[in-house]
Coordinates of C-alpha atoms in Angstrom, one line a residue:
Chain A
M6 CA 0.0 0.1 -0.2
S7 CA 1.4 3.4 -0.9
E8 CA 2.0 6.1 1.4
G9 CA -2.0 7.8 1.9
T10 CA -3.6 5.4 0.1
R11 CA -5.8 3.6 2.3
T12 CA -8.3 0.3 2.0
I13 CA -11.8 -0.2 4.2
H14 CA -12.7 -3.8 4.1
V15 CA -16.1 -5.4 4.8
D16 CA -16.8 -8.8 4.9
Y17 CA -19.8 -8.9 6.2
L18 CA -22.6 -5.5 6.7
A19 CA -23.5 -5.9 10.1
R20 CA -26.7 -4.5 10.7
V21 CA -28.6 -4.3 6.9
E22 CA -30.7 -7.2 5.3
G23 CA -28.6 -9.6 4.1
E24 CA -25.2 -10.4 3.2
G25 CA -23.4 -7.7 1.5
S26 CA -19.8 -6.5 1.9
L27 CA -18.3 -3.4 1.7
T28 CA -14.7 -2.2 -0.3
I29 CA -13.5 1.9 -0.1
R30 CA -10.2 2.7 -1.3
L31 CA -9.4 6.3 -0.5
E32 CA -6.3 8.1 -2.1
G33 CA -5.5 11.1 -0.4
G34 CA -9.1 12.9 0.4
R35 CA -10.9 11.3 -2.2
A36 CA -11.9 7.8 -2.8
T37 CA -10.5 6.6 -5.7
E38 CA -13.1 3.0 -5.6
V39 CA -16.4 1.9 -3.5
R40 CA -17.5 -1.1 -4.1
L41 CA -20.8 -2.1 -2.3
A42 CA -21.1 -6.1 -3.3
I43 CA -24.7 -7.4 -2.3
F44 CA -25.6 -11.0 -3.2
E45 CA -29.8 -10.1 -4.8
P46 CA -31.9 -13.0 -4.8
P47 CA -34.9 -11.4 -7.3
R48 CA -33.0 -12.5 -10.2
F49 CA -32.9 -16.0 -9.3
F50 CA -36.7 -15.7 -8.6
E51 CA -37.4 -14.8 -11.8
A52 CA -35.7 -17.8 -13.1
L53 CA -38.2 -19.8 -10.6
L54 CA -41.3 -18.0 -12.0
R55 CA -41.3 -18.8 -15.3
G56 CA -43.5 -22.1 -16.3
R57 CA -45.6 -21.1 -12.9
G58 CA -49.2 -20.2 -13.2
F59 CA -50.3 -16.7 -12.7
D60 CA -51.4 -17.2 -9.4
E61 CA -48.4 -18.4 -8.1
A62 CA -46.4 -15.1 -8.6
P63 CA -47.4 -14.1 -5.3
D64 CA -46.6 -16.7 -3.1
I65 CA -43.6 -17.7 -4.7
T66 CA -41.7 -14.0 -5.0
A67 CA -42.8 -13.3 -1.1
R68 CA -40.8 -16.1 -0.1
I69 CA -37.4 -13.7 -1.4
C70 CA -38.1 -11.2 1.9
G71 CA -38.6 -12.5 5.7
I72 CA -39.0 -8.1 6.5
C73 CA -41.3 -7.6 3.3
P74 CA -43.0 -10.3 2.1
V75 CA -46.1 -8.0 2.2
A76 CA -44.6 -5.6 -0.9
Y77 CA -43.3 -8.8 -2.9
L78 CA -47.4 -10.0 -2.2
M79 CA -48.4 -6.2 -3.7
S80 CA -46.7 -5.1 -6.4
A81 CA -47.2 -8.7 -7.7
C82 CA -50.1 -8.9 -7.6
R83 CA -50.8 -5.6 -8.5
A84 CA -48.4 -6.8 -11.9
M85 CA -51.0 -9.4 -12.6
E86 CA -54.2 -7.5 -12.1
D87 CA -53.4 -5.1 -14.7
A88 CA -52.2 -7.8 -16.7
L89 CA -55.9 -9.7 -16.4
G90 CA -57.8 -6.6 -16.7
V91 CA -59.0 -6.8 -12.7
V92 CA -59.5 -3.9 -10.9
L93 CA -59.9 -4.2 -7.6
P94 CA -63.3 -2.1 -5.3
E95 CA -61.8 0.1 -2.8
P96 CA -62.9 -2.0 0.4
L97 CA -61.0 -4.8 -1.2
R98 CA -57.6 -1.6 -1.6
A99 CA -58.5 -0.1 1.6
L100 CA -58.1 -3.6 3.0
R101 CA -54.2 -4.2 1.1
R102 CA -53.6 -0.6 2.4
L103 CA -53.7 -2.1 6.0
L104 CA -51.4 -4.6 5.4
Y105 CA -49.4 -2.7 3.9
C106 CA -49.5 -0.7 6.8
G107 CA -48.6 -3.5 9.1
E108 CA -45.3 -4.2 7.2
W109 CA -43.9 -0.8 7.0
I110 CA -45.1 -0.6 11.3
E111 CA -43.0 -4.0 11.2
S112 CA -40.4 -3.1 8.8
H113 CA -39.3 0.8 9.7
G114 CA -40.1 -0.7 13.4
L115 CA -37.2 -3.3 12.9
H116 CA -35.3 -0.7 11.8
V117 CA -35.7 2.3 13.8
F118 CA -35.1 0.8 16.6
L119 CA -32.8 -2.3 17.1
L120 CA -30.7 -1.4 13.5
H121 CA -29.8 2.1 13.3
A122 CA -31.2 4.0 16.6
P123 CA -27.6 2.2 17.8
D124 CA -25.7 4.0 15.7
F125 CA -26.8 7.5 16.6
L126 CA -26.4 6.7 20.2
G127 CA -22.9 5.1 20.1
Y128 CA -23.7 1.3 20.8
P129 CA -22.5 -1.7 18.9
D130 CA -25.7 -3.6 18.8
A131 CA -29.6 -3.1 20.0
V132 CA -28.9 -5.2 23.1
S133 CA -25.7 -2.9 24.4
M134 CA -28.4 0.3 23.4
A135 CA -31.1 -1.6 25.4
K136 CA -29.0 -2.1 28.8
D137 CA -29.0 2.2 29.0
H138 CA -32.0 2.5 26.9
R139 CA -34.5 0.0 28.5
G140 CA -37.7 1.8 27.9
W141 CA -37.2 3.0 24.1
V142 CA -36.7 -0.4 23.0
Q143 CA -39.5 -1.5 25.1
R144 CA -41.7 0.7 23.2
G145 CA -40.0 -0.2 19.7
L146 CA -40.9 -3.7 20.0
R147 CA -44.5 -3.4 21.4
L148 CA -44.8 -1.4 19.0
K149 CA -43.0 -3.5 16.0
K150 CA -45.4 -6.4 17.3
A151 CA -48.7 -4.2 17.3
G152 CA -47.5 -4.3 13.0
N153 CA -46.9 -7.9 12.9
A154 CA -50.6 -8.4 14.4
I155 CA -52.2 -6.4 11.7
V156 CA -49.9 -8.8 9.2
T157 CA -51.2 -12.2 11.0
V158 CA -54.6 -11.4 11.1
L159 CA -54.9 -9.5 7.2
G160 CA -52.2 -12.3 6.1
G161 CA -53.0 -15.2 8.2
R162 CA -49.6 -15.6 9.4
E163 CA -47.7 -12.6 10.6
I164 CA -44.4 -14.3 7.5
H165 CA -45.0 -14.9 4.5
P166 CA -48.4 -14.5 4.8
I167 CA -50.8 -16.9 2.3
N168 CA -54.0 -14.5 2.5
V169 CA -53.3 -12.8 -0.2
R170 CA -54.5 -14.0 -3.7
V171 CA -54.6 -12.3 -7.7
G172 CA -57.7 -10.3 -7.0
G173 CA -57.8 -9.4 -3.3
F174 CA -58.3 -12.5 -0.3
Y175 CA -59.1 -15.6 0.0
R176 CA -61.2 -14.5 3.2
A177 CA -61.7 -10.8 4.1
P178 CA -60.9 -10.5 8.0
S179 CA -64.7 -9.9 10.0
R180 CA -65.2 -6.3 12.0
A181 CA -64.8 -8.5 15.5
E182 CA -61.1 -9.2 13.9
L183 CA -59.9 -5.7 13.6
A184 CA -61.5 -3.7 15.8
A185 CA -59.6 -6.0 18.3
L186 CA -56.6 -5.0 17.1
L187 CA -57.3 -1.0 18.0
P188 CA -56.2 -0.6 21.2
E189 CA -52.8 -2.1 20.5
L190 CA -53.3 0.1 17.2
R191 CA -53.4 3.0 19.5
V192 CA -50.9 2.8 22.0
A193 CA -48.5 2.0 19.3
R194 CA -49.3 4.9 17.7
D195 CA -49.0 7.5 20.5
D196 CA -45.4 5.4 21.9
A197 CA -44.9 6.9 17.6
R198 CA -45.2 10.0 18.4
E199 CA -43.5 9.9 21.0
A200 CA -40.0 8.2 19.5
L201 CA -40.3 10.2 16.7
R202 CA -39.8 13.3 19.6
W203 CA -36.6 11.1 21.4
T204 CA -35.2 10.1 17.6
S205 CA -35.2 14.1 16.3
T206 CA -32.8 14.9 19.5
F207 CA -29.9 13.2 18.0
A208 CA -27.0 14.2 16.3
F209 CA -27.1 14.1 12.8
P210 CA -23.9 14.8 10.9
D211 CA -24.1 17.6 8.4
V212 CA -24.4 16.3 4.8
E213 CA -26.9 17.3 2.2
R214 CA -26.8 14.9 -0.8
D215 CA -28.2 16.2 -4.6
Y216 CA -30.1 12.5 -5.2
E217 CA -32.7 12.2 -8.5
L218 CA -35.2 11.2 -5.4
V219 CA -37.9 8.8 -7.0
A220 CA -41.4 7.5 -5.5
L221 CA -44.9 6.7 -6.3
R222 CA -47.5 9.9 -5.9
H223 CA -50.5 9.5 -5.8
P224 CA -53.0 12.2 -6.5
D225 CA -54.9 11.6 -2.4
E226 CA -53.3 9.6 -0.3
Y227 CA -49.3 8.7 0.8
P228 CA -47.6 6.7 -1.4
I229 CA -47.8 2.4 -0.3
L230 CA -50.7 0.5 -3.5
D231 CA -50.1 3.0 -6.5
G232 CA -49.6 6.4 -8.7
R233 CA -47.2 7.4 -11.0
I234 CA -44.0 7.4 -10.8
V235 CA -42.5 10.6 -9.9
S236 CA -38.8 12.2 -9.5
S237 CA -37.8 15.1 -8.0
R238 CA -36.2 16.1 -11.6
G239 CA -39.5 16.0 -13.2
L240 CA -39.6 12.8 -14.5
D241 CA -43.9 11.8 -14.0
L242 CA -44.6 8.7 -15.6
D243 CA -47.1 5.3 -16.1
V244 CA -46.1 2.5 -14.4
H245 CA -46.3 1.2 -17.6
D246 CA -43.8 3.3 -18.7
Y247 CA -41.3 1.9 -16.2
D248 CA -38.7 0.0 -18.8
A249 CA -38.7 3.0 -21.4
H250 CA -37.0 5.3 -18.4
F251 CA -34.8 3.2 -16.4
V252 CA -31.9 0.3 -16.6
E253 CA -30.2 -2.1 -14.6
A254 CA -26.7 -3.3 -15.4
Q255 CA -24.5 -5.5 -13.4
A256 CA -21.2 -4.9 -11.2
P257 CA -18.3 -7.6 -11.7
W258 CA -18.3 -7.6 -8.0
S259 CA -22.4 -8.2 -7.2
T260 CA -24.6 -10.4 -7.9
A261 CA -27.8 -7.6 -8.0
L262 CA -28.1 -5.6 -10.4
R263 CA -27.9 -1.2 -10.3
S264 CA -30.5 0.3 -11.4
T265 CA -30.2 3.9 -13.4
I266 CA -32.4 6.7 -14.8
R267 CA -31.9 6.5 -18.8
G268 CA -29.2 9.3 -19.9
R269 CA -29.1 10.6 -16.3
G270 CA -28.0 7.8 -13.8
S271 CA -28.0 7.3 -9.9
Y272 CA -31.4 8.1 -8.1
L273 CA -32.7 7.3 -4.8
C274 CA -35.8 5.8 -3.5
G275 CA -37.5 5.2 0.0
P276 CA -38.7 7.3 2.8
L277 CA -36.5 10.5 1.7
A278 CA -38.0 10.1 -1.7
R279 CA -41.3 9.5 -0.7
F280 CA -41.3 12.2 1.7
N281 CA -39.8 14.8 -0.1
L282 CA -42.5 14.2 -3.5
S283 CA -45.6 13.4 -1.2
F284 CA -44.6 15.4 2.5
D285 CA -48.3 17.2 0.9
R286 CA -50.4 13.5 0.8
L287 CA -49.3 13.3 4.7
L288 CA -52.5 13.2 7.0
P289 CA -52.3 16.9 8.3
E290 CA -51.5 15.8 12.0
V291 CA -48.5 14.0 10.4
Q292 CA -47.9 17.1 8.7
E293 CA -47.7 18.9 11.6
L294 CA -46.0 16.1 13.8
A295 CA -43.3 16.4 11.4
H296 CA -43.0 20.8 10.9
A297 CA -43.0 20.4 15.8
V298 CA -39.9 17.7 15.3
G299 CA -38.0 20.5 12.6
L300 CA -38.6 18.0 9.8
D301 CA -39.4 19.6 6.3
V302 CA -39.1 19.5 3.3
P303 CA -36.6 19.3 1.7
C304 CA -34.6 17.0 3.2
T305 CA -31.6 15.3 1.9
N306 CA -29.6 14.6 4.5
P307 CA -29.5 10.1 4.7
F308 CA -28.8 10.3 8.3
R309 CA -32.2 12.1 9.1
S310 CA -33.5 9.0 7.4
I311 CA -34.6 7.8 10.9
L312 CA -36.8 10.5 11.1
V313 CA -38.8 10.2 8.5
R314 CA -39.0 6.0 8.8
M315 CA -40.8 7.0 12.2
L316 CA -43.2 9.9 10.6
E317 CA -44.2 7.2 8.5
I318 CA -44.4 4.3 11.2
V319 CA -47.2 7.6 12.7
Q320 CA -48.9 7.7 9.5
A321 CA -49.1 4.1 9.1
F322 CA -50.6 3.7 12.5
E323 CA -53.0 7.2 11.8
E324 CA -53.9 5.0 8.7
A325 CA -55.1 1.6 10.4
I326 CA -57.2 3.0 12.6
R327 CA -59.0 5.4 10.5
I328 CA -59.3 1.5 7.6
I329 CA -60.5 -0.3 11.0
D330 CA -62.7 1.9 12.0
A331 CA -64.5 2.5 8.9
Y332 CA -64.2 -1.2 8.1
E333 CA -67.3 -3.1 6.7
V334 CA -67.1 -6.9 5.6
P335 CA -66.7 -7.0 1.7
P336 CA -69.8 -8.7 0.1
E337 CA -66.9 -11.2 -2.0
P338 CA -63.1 -11.3 -0.7
A339 CA -61.4 -10.9 -3.8
V340 CA -62.5 -10.5 -7.9
V341 CA -62.3 -13.9 -9.9
P342 CA -60.1 -13.5 -13.0
V343 CA -60.8 -14.6 -16.0
V344 CA -57.7 -15.9 -17.8
R345 CA -56.4 -14.1 -21.0
A346 CA -52.7 -13.7 -22.1
G347 CA -51.1 -9.8 -21.5
T348 CA -48.3 -7.8 -20.2
G349 CA -48.6 -6.4 -16.4
H350 CA -47.0 -4.0 -14.6
G351 CA -47.4 -3.5 -10.7
A352 CA -45.5 -1.3 -8.2
T353 CA -45.3 -0.4 -5.1
E354 CA -43.7 1.3 -2.1
A355 CA -42.2 -1.7 0.0
P356 CA -40.8 0.4 2.8
R357 CA -37.5 0.2 1.5
G358 CA -38.3 1.8 -2.3
L359 CA -40.2 0.8 -5.0
L360 CA -40.6 -2.1 -5.6
Y361 CA -41.4 -3.1 -9.6
H362 CA -43.3 -6.1 -10.4
R363 CA -43.8 -7.4 -14.1
Y364 CA -44.7 -10.1 -15.3
T365 CA -45.9 -11.6 -19.0
I366 CA -48.5 -14.6 -19.1
D367 CA -49.2 -17.2 -21.8
D368 CA -53.6 -17.8 -22.5
E369 CA -53.5 -20.5 -19.8
G370 CA -52.2 -18.1 -17.5
T371 CA -48.5 -19.9 -17.2
I372 CA -45.9 -17.4 -16.8
V373 CA -43.7 -16.3 -19.8
E374 CA -41.1 -13.7 -18.4
A375 CA -41.0 -12.1 -15.2
K376 CA -38.9 -9.1 -14.3
I377 CA -38.8 -7.8 -11.0
V378 CA -36.5 -4.9 -9.7
A379 CA -36.4 -4.2 -6.1
P380 CA -35.9 -1.0 -3.4
T381 CA -32.0 -1.7 -3.0
S382 CA -30.9 -2.4 -7.0
Q383 CA -32.4 0.7 -7.4
N384 CA -30.6 2.7 -4.3
Q385 CA -27.1 1.4 -4.7
L386 CA -25.2 3.3 -6.8
S387 CA -26.5 6.3 -4.7
I388 CA -25.1 4.4 -1.3
E389 CA -21.8 3.9 -3.1
A390 CA -22.2 8.0 -4.2
D391 CA -22.8 8.7 -0.4
L392 CA -19.9 6.7 0.1
H393 CA -17.8 9.3 -2.1
A394 CA -19.0 12.1 -1.0
I395 CA -17.9 11.6 3.1
A396 CA -14.2 10.0 1.6
G397 CA -12.5 13.1 2.6
E398 CA -13.2 12.6 6.0
L399 CA -13.3 9.3 6.0
A400 CA -9.5 9.9 4.9
A401 CA -8.8 12.2 7.8
M402 CA -10.6 9.2 10.5
P403 CA -8.8 6.5 12.4
H404 CA -8.9 3.8 11.0
A405 CA -11.5 1.7 13.0
E406 CA -13.9 4.8 13.5
A407 CA -13.8 5.1 9.4
T408 CA -15.2 1.7 9.5
V409 CA -17.8 2.4 11.2
L410 CA -18.7 5.4 9.9
A411 CA -18.7 3.9 6.1
E412 CA -21.5 1.0 8.2
R413 CA -23.4 4.2 8.6
V414 CA -23.6 5.6 5.3
V415 CA -25.1 2.1 4.2
R416 CA -27.0 1.4 7.0
N417 CA -29.0 5.0 6.5
H418 CA -30.6 3.8 2.9
D419 CA -31.8 -0.1 5.3
P420 CA -30.3 -2.2 1.9
C421 CA -32.5 -5.8 2.1
I422 CA -30.1 -6.9 0.2
S423 CA -30.5 -11.1 0.6
C424 CA -33.4 -12.4 2.5
A425 CA -33.5 -16.1 1.2
T426 CA -31.0 -16.8 3.9
H427 CA -31.5 -16.1 8.0
F428 CA -27.6 -17.6 9.0
L429 CA -24.6 -16.0 8.3
T430 CA -21.0 -15.5 9.2
L431 CA -20.5 -12.1 10.3
N432 CA -16.2 -11.0 10.0
I433 CA -16.0 -7.1 10.5
E434 CA -12.1 -6.2 9.4
A435 CA -10.4 -3.2 9.1
T436 CA -7.2 -3.9 7.1
Chain D
M21 CA -50.6 -23.3 27.5
L22 CA -48.4 -25.4 28.4
A23 CA -45.5 -24.9 25.7
R24 CA -44.9 -22.9 22.4
V25 CA -42.4 -24.3 20.0
I26 CA -40.8 -22.1 17.6
G27 CA -38.8 -23.1 14.5
L28 CA -36.5 -21.0 12.7
G29 CA -35.7 -20.4 9.6
Q30 CA -36.3 -20.1 5.7
R31 CA -37.8 -22.7 3.5
A32 CA -35.6 -21.2 0.6
A33 CA -32.7 -21.7 1.8
G34 CA -31.9 -25.2 1.7
D35 CA -31.1 -26.5 4.9
D36 CA -31.6 -23.2 6.6
G37 CA -35.1 -24.2 6.8
A38 CA -34.5 -27.5 9.0
G39 CA -36.2 -25.7 12.4
I40 CA -40.0 -25.2 10.2
A41 CA -39.5 -28.9 8.6
V42 CA -39.5 -30.1 11.7
I43 CA -42.2 -27.6 13.4
E44 CA -44.8 -29.2 10.2
A45 CA -43.3 -32.5 11.0
L46 CA -44.6 -31.6 14.7
R47 CA -48.1 -30.7 13.2
R48 CA -48.4 -33.4 10.9
A49 CA -47.6 -35.6 13.9
G50 CA -50.0 -33.9 16.3
V51 CA -48.9 -31.9 19.3
P52 CA -50.3 -32.3 22.8
E53 CA -53.3 -29.9 24.0
G54 CA -51.9 -27.2 25.2
V55 CA -49.1 -26.9 22.6
E56 CA -48.4 -24.1 20.1
C57 CA -46.3 -24.3 17.2
A58 CA -45.1 -21.4 15.2
V59 CA -42.8 -20.1 12.8
A60 CA -40.2 -17.1 12.4
A61 CA -38.5 -16.1 9.2
G62 CA -35.2 -14.4 11.8
P63 CA -34.4 -14.3 15.5
S64 CA -36.3 -10.6 15.0
A65 CA -39.4 -12.1 14.7
L66 CA -39.1 -14.3 17.5
V67 CA -38.2 -11.6 20.4
S68 CA -42.2 -11.2 20.7
L69 CA -43.1 -14.9 20.5
L70 CA -40.7 -15.0 23.6
W71 CA -43.0 -13.7 25.8
T72 CA -44.8 -15.7 27.1
P73 CA -45.6 -17.4 30.5
D74 CA -44.8 -21.1 29.2
R75 CA -42.0 -22.6 28.4
V76 CA -40.6 -21.6 24.5
I77 CA -38.5 -24.4 22.5
V78 CA -36.9 -22.7 19.9
V79 CA -35.4 -25.2 16.7
D80 CA -33.0 -23.7 14.4
A81 CA -30.8 -25.2 12.3
V82 CA -27.4 -24.6 13.6
V83 CA -23.8 -24.9 11.8
A84 CA -21.5 -27.5 12.5
P85 CA -18.9 -30.2 10.7
L86 CA -22.3 -32.7 10.5
G87 CA -24.6 -31.9 9.4
G88 CA -28.1 -33.8 10.9
E89 CA -27.1 -34.1 14.7
V90 CA -30.1 -33.0 16.9
I91 CA -28.5 -30.7 19.5
D92 CA -30.0 -29.7 22.6
I93 CA -28.2 -26.0 23.1
D94 CA -28.1 -23.7 26.4
V95 CA -29.4 -20.5 25.8
D96 CA -27.5 -19.3 28.1
R97 CA -24.2 -20.7 26.8
I98 CA -24.5 -19.5 23.5
D99 CA -22.0 -17.2 22.3
P100 CA -23.0 -14.6 21.9
S101 CA -20.1 -13.9 19.1
A102 CA -21.0 -17.0 18.0
P103 CA -22.3 -18.0 14.5
L104 CA -25.6 -18.7 16.0
G105 CA -25.6 -15.3 17.3
V106 CA -25.8 -13.7 13.8
S107 CA -28.3 -13.5 11.0
S108 CA -28.5 -11.6 8.2
H109 CA -31.7 -9.4 10.0
G110 CA -29.0 -8.1 12.6
L111 CA -29.7 -10.1 15.3
G112 CA -28.9 -14.1 16.5
V113 CA -31.5 -16.0 18.1
R114 CA -28.9 -15.5 22.1
Q115 CA -29.2 -11.7 21.0
A116 CA -33.3 -12.2 20.5
I117 CA -33.7 -13.8 23.4
E118 CA -31.7 -11.3 25.2
L119 CA -33.5 -8.4 24.0
A120 CA -36.9 -10.2 24.5
R121 CA -35.7 -10.8 28.2
L122 CA -34.3 -6.9 28.6
A123 CA -37.4 -5.2 27.4
E124 CA -39.9 -7.5 29.2
P125 CA -38.4 -9.1 32.0
E126 CA -42.0 -10.1 33.1
L127 CA -43.4 -11.8 29.9
T128 CA -40.4 -13.1 28.4
S129 CA -40.5 -17.3 29.1
P130 CA -39.0 -18.0 32.5
D131 CA -37.6 -21.4 30.6
I132 CA -36.8 -21.0 27.0
R133 CA -34.8 -23.6 25.8
I134 CA -33.4 -24.9 22.0
V135 CA -33.3 -27.7 19.5
G136 CA -30.5 -27.6 17.1
V137 CA -30.2 -29.4 13.8
S138 CA -26.7 -29.2 12.9
I139 CA -26.3 -28.3 9.1
A140 CA -22.8 -28.3 7.1
R141 CA -24.2 -24.8 5.2
P142 CA -27.2 -23.0 4.3
S143 CA -28.0 -23.0 0.9
R144 CA -29.5 -20.4 -1.4
Y145 CA -32.7 -20.1 -3.2
V146 CA -32.7 -24.3 -3.1
E147 CA -36.2 -25.9 -1.2
R148 CA -35.7 -28.7 -0.1
L149 CA -33.7 -30.0 2.8
S150 CA -29.8 -32.2 2.4
P151 CA -30.9 -36.0 2.7
V152 CA -28.8 -36.2 6.2
V153 CA -30.8 -32.9 7.4
A154 CA -34.2 -34.1 6.6
A155 CA -33.5 -37.3 8.3
A156 CA -32.8 -35.5 11.6
V157 CA -36.1 -33.9 10.9
E158 CA -38.0 -36.4 12.7
R159 CA -35.7 -36.9 15.7
A160 CA -35.8 -33.0 16.1
A161 CA -39.4 -33.0 16.6
Q162 CA -39.4 -36.7 19.1
R163 CA -37.0 -34.4 21.0
I164 CA -39.5 -31.5 21.4
L165 CA -42.4 -33.7 22.3
E166 CA -40.5 -35.2 25.2
L167 CA -39.5 -31.5 25.8
V168 CA -42.9 -30.7 26.4
G169 CA -43.7 -33.5 27.9
R170 CA -45.2 -36.1 25.9

């Protein structure tokens, strides 16, 4: 290694979803190489899907992720319903939104309290943090449990829900089943509001990034289930036009594809994108809460994404309570599709960002082509760009501190890089 | 309720799905009244399942040189830094148990046990167990039935 040259290498990133490694080569005050190597499963599932029935896609793709199976269920259903010309009646759409709220709460809760907060409070992990901040960890776990309860009641079970089908659900819950969730949801909603105030007191590194932000935008709602694809630099697309504007390429050091906007480059999806592009679609009281804790548009500091996730948890609780309050059992749990050949596109907002599915099926409903673009593929280049942006700071730090900061920069975006296995051997080293 | 048995793992990760397969075997065989079976994809989903006054038995794949063994594991003797304690979801089994106890000491089961099924290495995108691990599933189910008193 020449003088002034340093390499930070993290074999396995801790506290991110899945396996990944990070290499940053610093020369002087700049990064000459940043490689976030990730091992991402959707490509393998695309091959698995070919030859399977249209109605199998939601369940098969839900296995991609143990943390956000609802997102895969929803994007797959949306795409298949698009191919088959199915339009969901509002009560069924509301149930799907409720299910998705449960997943947002559960997934964001895991990230905020167990993976991200330790970074701000100076702990290596959630267990160490819990010894000094028991009350907050307790509230975080209770809040996450409340999200799980929604997913369990609507999805039929907590992980890999089985009650969702193309056209709706296999069974719609009774009013009493949903109403029974309300006491727990109200307590957890109040805890989430307090936790937002707590996270707003954290010290945030002073970093502003010039992202092109990409998210769904809906005429009336904060984006979750559907909408047009918009960006902070003027994109405004129907989901059917996704492939005309976004392109993916593989880097030799990573199995994941990396997305760019054609002719423009990297972009960022996820909480920061949704917040900046659809702040006006948050419930009025949630907007007020954001202002009260100093969270305003624009927010382009990736470290402040923890605040946005907390705000989205509050929004999800408020919405869930409203949906349950207004719930009437729908006459039918699903619209039964009439099988026909076609191509369908579906995009929904997974907790980590835009999740795009496209399927082509033949006239018997057999899948002949599948494409899945996960949020982490879309964010990978922006994560690397974040690391380039702080290279000078990293270069000036002792090695161990630089490694910690580099990992924090990755964790800001809650990457979900491989969800098909829960085991990995952790080995963090800096050379 | 007498006990809650929780299978941990991912079905789409080859032998990592051993814990799920043991739960399926228990459900096929039938469990005594008062025994509840549950599954969790990873330790982060485990925490709230540990909040019960009853005995909890967690069944999980454990990486070891020799696959197909059924092992009783003493929770309090697991090295927090051992491979069992590390997961892609940011927590290990030991950490999940510690978190449950730290956050809700009064709610967390006073009797948590782990039955491990040893595996060589999880696979990716394989929805079946290797023969040697599959052969251990019934033995693990039997061990759990002994632990719950049948």
